Amino acid sequence: MSSHHIVKEKQEPALIVEFFSDLSYELLGQLLEWAPTVIANKDSAQWLSRNDIHIDVVITNDEHRIEQDGVTMLFGNPSSFKEDALNYLVEKGYHAVNIISQDFSMDLFRQFASLINLVFINSKQKIFAIKPGFKKWKAAGENVYILASDAIFHTEGLEKKHDQAYRTIADGFFEIHFQTDYLLIAEDL
């Protein structure tokens, strides 16, 4: 007996690809597993196309063309690529997005956090927002970074290493409790 998964349009997080160097093929494969909407800039589009990865939207400031069918070309400034891509996804009604980028922007995050669920992924970490009452299972000794300079929070199952760095105490769930709308955390990849 086989199982079939039906994925509705916009059910899976979209994927914005700004930067791809040093990202493992395994992680990229996981992000592409359910055929998300892929938005690229000119440089990442060339790399994705060479690696036979379908691109849905390219945001560029020139007449660059991709050798794939069905690619939507949008005009945008390279310096505002992520903002342009996020505006496009919000306008189209997407609920979540994974963003592959070496540059995490707190301003961009604050601008879009209430409009779409954001996960920033670079070659070393995954950065995302959590809601109050967050709880997650991890193995002992894994790193978690709580990116909250002024937020009041307390943790269970984590020991503080330094500044924003924590480590899981044992195999099992850890918890982070706080009163704000969301808190940013990062995990090592």
Tab-separated table of C-alpha atoms in Angstrom, residues 9 27 29 47 61 70 73 75 77 83 89 91 102 105 108 113 117 126 139 142-143 148 157 161 169 187:
chain	number	residue	atom	x	y	z
A	9	GLU	CA	-0.921	25.522	-3.211
A	27	LEU	CA	19.250	20.826	3.608
A	29	GLY	CA	16.774	19.013	-0.728
A	47	TRP	CA	22.921	28.478	-9.900
A	61	ASN	CA	16.947	44.783	-12.302
A	70	GLY	CA	6.848	29.261	-16.554
A	73	MET	CA	10.172	37.837	-14.105
A	75	PHE	CA	11.706	44.045	-11.803
A	77	ASN	CA	16.483	46.428	-7.020
A	83	GLU	CA	11.834	42.846	0.786
A	89	LEU	CA	4.491	36.481	-1.139
A	91	GLU	CA	0.375	39.957	-1.717
A	102	GLN	CA	23.805	35.088	4.752
A	105	SER	CA	17.917	41.675	8.951
A	108	LEU	CA	13.097	43.192	7.712
A	113	ALA	CA	6.768	39.118	11.201
A	117	ASN	CA	6.004	33.228	9.213
A	126	LYS	CA	18.270	28.629	11.284
A	139	ALA	CA	19.044	15.816	22.126
A	142	GLU	CA	22.603	20.922	21.403
A	143	ASN	CA	22.930	24.692	21.110
A	148	ALA	CA	16.437	38.760	22.825
A	157	GLY	CA	15.784	22.282	30.075
A	161	LYS	CA	26.606	29.126	28.193
A	169	ILE	CA	20.670	19.764	29.502
A	187	GLU	CA	19.547	26.710	16.132
